[in-house]
Short mmCIF file of N, CA and C and ligand atoms in Angstrom, two decimals:
data_model
loop_
_atom_site.label_atom_id
_atom_site.label_comp_id
_atom_site.label_asym_id
_atom_site.label_seq_id
_atom_site.Cartn_x
_atom_site.Cartn_y
_atom_site.Cartn_z
N MET A 1 69.25 7.14 49.17
CA MET A 1 70.20 6.19 48.58
C MET A 1 70.27 4.95 49.49
N SER A 2 70.37 3.81 48.89
CA SER A 2 70.41 2.59 49.68
C SER A 2 71.80 2.41 50.28
N ASN A 3 71.93 1.38 51.08
CA ASN A 3 73.23 1.09 51.69
C ASN A 3 74.14 0.31 50.76
N GLU A 4 73.62 -0.10 49.61
CA GLU A 4 74.46 -0.83 48.67
C GLU A 4 75.55 0.09 48.17
N PRO A 5 76.77 -0.43 48.01
CA PRO A 5 77.87 0.44 47.57
C PRO A 5 77.66 1.01 46.17
N TYR A 6 77.03 0.26 45.31
CA TYR A 6 76.79 0.74 43.95
C TYR A 6 75.34 0.47 43.61
N ALA A 7 74.54 1.48 43.77
CA ALA A 7 73.12 1.33 43.48
C ALA A 7 72.64 2.58 42.78
N PRO A 8 71.78 2.41 41.79
CA PRO A 8 71.22 3.60 41.12
C PRO A 8 70.29 4.35 42.06
N ILE A 9 70.04 5.59 41.76
CA ILE A 9 69.13 6.42 42.54
C ILE A 9 67.91 6.76 41.68
N LYS A 10 66.74 6.55 42.27
CA LYS A 10 65.49 6.85 41.56
C LYS A 10 65.20 8.34 41.67
N VAL A 11 64.92 8.96 40.54
CA VAL A 11 64.58 10.38 40.53
C VAL A 11 63.33 10.58 39.68
N ASP A 12 62.59 11.62 39.99
CA ASP A 12 61.44 12.01 39.19
C ASP A 12 61.87 13.16 38.29
N LEU A 13 62.11 12.85 37.04
CA LEU A 13 62.57 13.87 36.10
C LEU A 13 61.40 14.75 35.66
N VAL A 14 61.68 16.03 35.51
CA VAL A 14 60.68 17.01 35.09
C VAL A 14 60.90 17.32 33.60
N LYS A 15 59.84 17.21 32.82
CA LYS A 15 59.93 17.45 31.37
C LYS A 15 60.58 18.80 31.08
N ASP A 16 61.53 18.78 30.17
CA ASP A 16 62.25 19.96 29.68
C ASP A 16 63.21 20.59 30.70
N LYS A 17 63.33 19.99 31.87
CA LYS A 17 64.29 20.51 32.87
C LYS A 17 65.69 20.01 32.52
N ARG A 18 66.66 20.89 32.71
CA ARG A 18 68.06 20.55 32.44
C ARG A 18 68.70 20.04 33.73
N TYR A 19 69.47 18.94 33.61
CA TYR A 19 70.12 18.32 34.76
C TYR A 19 71.61 18.19 34.49
N ALA A 20 72.38 18.11 35.56
CA ALA A 20 73.83 17.89 35.46
C ALA A 20 74.18 16.63 36.25
N TRP A 21 74.44 15.57 35.54
CA TRP A 21 74.73 14.28 36.15
C TRP A 21 76.21 14.21 36.50
N CYS A 22 76.53 13.84 37.72
CA CYS A 22 77.92 13.73 38.18
C CYS A 22 78.64 12.62 37.43
N THR A 23 79.80 12.91 36.90
CA THR A 23 80.61 11.90 36.21
C THR A 23 81.84 11.52 37.02
N CYS A 24 82.16 12.27 38.07
CA CYS A 24 83.44 12.06 38.77
C CYS A 24 83.31 11.25 40.05
N SER A 25 82.12 11.04 40.55
CA SER A 25 81.84 10.28 41.78
C SER A 25 82.08 11.05 43.07
N HIS A 26 82.56 12.27 43.00
CA HIS A 26 82.87 13.00 44.23
C HIS A 26 81.72 13.85 44.75
N SER A 27 80.68 14.01 43.98
CA SER A 27 79.57 14.86 44.41
C SER A 27 78.91 14.32 45.67
N GLU A 28 78.53 15.20 46.56
CA GLU A 28 77.76 14.83 47.75
C GLU A 28 76.27 14.87 47.44
N GLN A 29 75.92 15.22 46.21
CA GLN A 29 74.51 15.34 45.81
C GLN A 29 74.18 14.30 44.74
N GLN A 30 74.72 13.10 44.85
CA GLN A 30 74.49 12.05 43.85
C GLN A 30 73.00 11.86 43.60
N PRO A 31 72.64 11.67 42.34
CA PRO A 31 73.49 11.45 41.18
C PRO A 31 73.87 12.74 40.45
N PHE A 32 73.60 13.88 41.08
CA PHE A 32 73.83 15.15 40.39
C PHE A 32 75.14 15.82 40.80
N CYS A 33 75.63 16.67 39.96
CA CYS A 33 76.88 17.39 40.17
C CYS A 33 76.71 18.47 41.25
N ASP A 34 77.70 18.58 42.13
CA ASP A 34 77.72 19.67 43.10
C ASP A 34 78.98 20.52 42.92
N GLY A 35 79.71 20.30 41.84
CA GLY A 35 80.91 21.08 41.57
C GLY A 35 82.18 20.49 42.16
N SER A 36 82.08 19.35 42.86
CA SER A 36 83.25 18.76 43.51
C SER A 36 84.34 18.35 42.54
N HIS A 37 84.01 18.13 41.28
CA HIS A 37 85.02 17.71 40.30
C HIS A 37 86.14 18.74 40.19
N ARG A 38 85.83 20.00 40.45
CA ARG A 38 86.85 21.06 40.32
C ARG A 38 87.97 20.84 41.34
N ALA A 39 87.62 20.48 42.56
CA ALA A 39 88.62 20.27 43.61
C ALA A 39 89.44 19.01 43.36
N HIS A 40 88.90 18.10 42.54
CA HIS A 40 89.59 16.84 42.27
C HIS A 40 90.19 16.81 40.87
N ASP A 41 90.15 17.94 40.17
CA ASP A 41 90.70 18.05 38.82
C ASP A 41 90.16 16.95 37.90
N LYS A 42 88.83 16.75 37.99
CA LYS A 42 88.16 15.72 37.18
C LYS A 42 87.24 16.39 36.17
N PRO A 43 86.86 15.65 35.13
CA PRO A 43 85.92 16.20 34.14
C PRO A 43 84.60 16.58 34.80
N GLY A 44 83.92 17.53 34.21
CA GLY A 44 82.67 18.03 34.76
C GLY A 44 81.49 17.15 34.47
N ALA A 45 80.33 17.68 34.77
CA ALA A 45 79.08 16.94 34.68
C ALA A 45 78.67 16.67 33.23
N LEU A 46 77.81 15.70 33.10
CA LEU A 46 77.14 15.43 31.83
C LEU A 46 75.77 16.11 31.90
N GLY A 47 75.55 17.09 31.07
CA GLY A 47 74.27 17.78 31.06
C GLY A 47 73.27 17.03 30.20
N PHE A 48 72.04 16.98 30.67
CA PHE A 48 70.99 16.38 29.85
C PHE A 48 69.66 17.04 30.18
N THR A 49 68.75 17.00 29.23
CA THR A 49 67.41 17.55 29.41
C THR A 49 66.40 16.42 29.36
N ALA A 50 65.52 16.38 30.34
CA ALA A 50 64.49 15.35 30.36
C ALA A 50 63.50 15.60 29.22
N GLU A 51 63.34 14.61 28.36
CA GLU A 51 62.43 14.75 27.23
C GLU A 51 60.98 14.58 27.64
N GLU A 52 60.78 13.96 28.79
CA GLU A 52 59.44 13.77 29.31
C GLU A 52 59.50 13.66 30.82
N ALA A 53 58.38 13.91 31.48
CA ALA A 53 58.31 13.69 32.93
C ALA A 53 58.25 12.20 33.15
N LYS A 54 59.21 11.69 33.93
CA LYS A 54 59.20 10.26 34.20
C LYS A 54 60.07 9.94 35.38
N GLU A 55 59.84 8.75 35.92
CA GLU A 55 60.68 8.20 36.97
C GLU A 55 61.87 7.55 36.27
N ALA A 56 63.06 7.81 36.78
CA ALA A 56 64.25 7.23 36.14
C ALA A 56 65.24 6.82 37.22
N TRP A 57 66.01 5.79 36.90
CA TRP A 57 67.07 5.32 37.79
C TRP A 57 68.38 5.82 37.21
N LEU A 58 69.03 6.72 37.94
CA LEU A 58 70.29 7.30 37.45
C LEU A 58 71.47 6.59 38.10
N CYS A 59 72.48 6.38 37.30
CA CYS A 59 73.69 5.65 37.70
C CYS A 59 74.50 6.42 38.74
N THR A 60 75.02 5.69 39.72
CA THR A 60 75.96 6.28 40.68
C THR A 60 77.33 5.61 40.61
N CYS A 61 77.42 4.46 39.93
CA CYS A 61 78.72 3.76 39.88
C CYS A 61 79.61 4.32 38.79
N LYS A 62 79.03 5.07 37.86
CA LYS A 62 79.72 5.73 36.76
C LYS A 62 80.29 4.74 35.74
N GLN A 63 79.80 3.51 35.75
CA GLN A 63 80.24 2.49 34.79
C GLN A 63 79.19 2.21 33.73
N THR A 64 78.06 2.89 33.82
CA THR A 64 76.98 2.63 32.86
C THR A 64 77.42 2.90 31.42
N GLY A 65 76.89 2.14 30.52
CA GLY A 65 77.12 2.36 29.10
C GLY A 65 76.07 3.28 28.50
N ASN A 66 75.12 3.71 29.32
CA ASN A 66 74.03 4.56 28.85
C ASN A 66 73.82 5.74 29.82
N PRO A 67 74.87 6.56 30.02
CA PRO A 67 74.73 7.65 30.99
C PRO A 67 73.65 8.64 30.59
N PRO A 68 72.93 9.18 31.54
CA PRO A 68 73.09 9.07 32.99
C PRO A 68 72.32 7.90 33.60
N PHE A 69 71.74 7.05 32.78
CA PHE A 69 70.84 6.02 33.28
C PHE A 69 71.58 4.74 33.66
N CYS A 70 71.11 4.11 34.71
CA CYS A 70 71.65 2.82 35.12
C CYS A 70 71.36 1.79 34.04
N ASP A 71 72.36 1.00 33.69
CA ASP A 71 72.15 -0.09 32.74
C ASP A 71 72.47 -1.45 33.37
N GLY A 72 72.60 -1.46 34.68
CA GLY A 72 72.88 -2.71 35.39
C GLY A 72 74.35 -3.03 35.53
N SER A 73 75.22 -2.19 34.99
CA SER A 73 76.66 -2.45 35.07
C SER A 73 77.15 -2.53 36.50
N HIS A 74 76.46 -1.86 37.44
CA HIS A 74 76.90 -1.89 38.84
C HIS A 74 76.90 -3.30 39.40
N ASN A 75 76.09 -4.18 38.83
CA ASN A 75 76.03 -5.55 39.33
C ASN A 75 77.35 -6.29 39.15
N SER A 76 78.14 -5.89 38.18
CA SER A 76 79.43 -6.55 37.96
C SER A 76 80.50 -6.03 38.91
N LEU A 77 80.17 -4.99 39.70
CA LEU A 77 81.15 -4.40 40.62
C LEU A 77 81.01 -4.95 42.03
N ILE A 78 79.93 -5.67 42.29
CA ILE A 78 79.68 -6.16 43.66
C ILE A 78 80.47 -7.42 43.90
S1 FES B 1 74.46 2.34 39.23
FE1 FES B 1 73.71 0.90 37.80
S2 FES B 1 75.07 1.03 36.12
FE2 FES B 1 75.86 2.45 37.57
#
């Protein structure tokens, strides 16, 4: 992860693999869920399955309009 406060994280998605994208911002395993939402009484992860093997930029600012993917919304937070 970069030093930028709100920056997407590049991941290599595996075709047909199921992922749990963190929606609460508390996970220490960004951009993925580590279960921290339970301790913070926040909604759980957004589950998704990669339709193809590809490189993807996943959102960490949680403001994206196209979760789990970065849509550039983090730029308005800087
Ligand atoms: S990190 Fe880019 S929209 Fe959230």
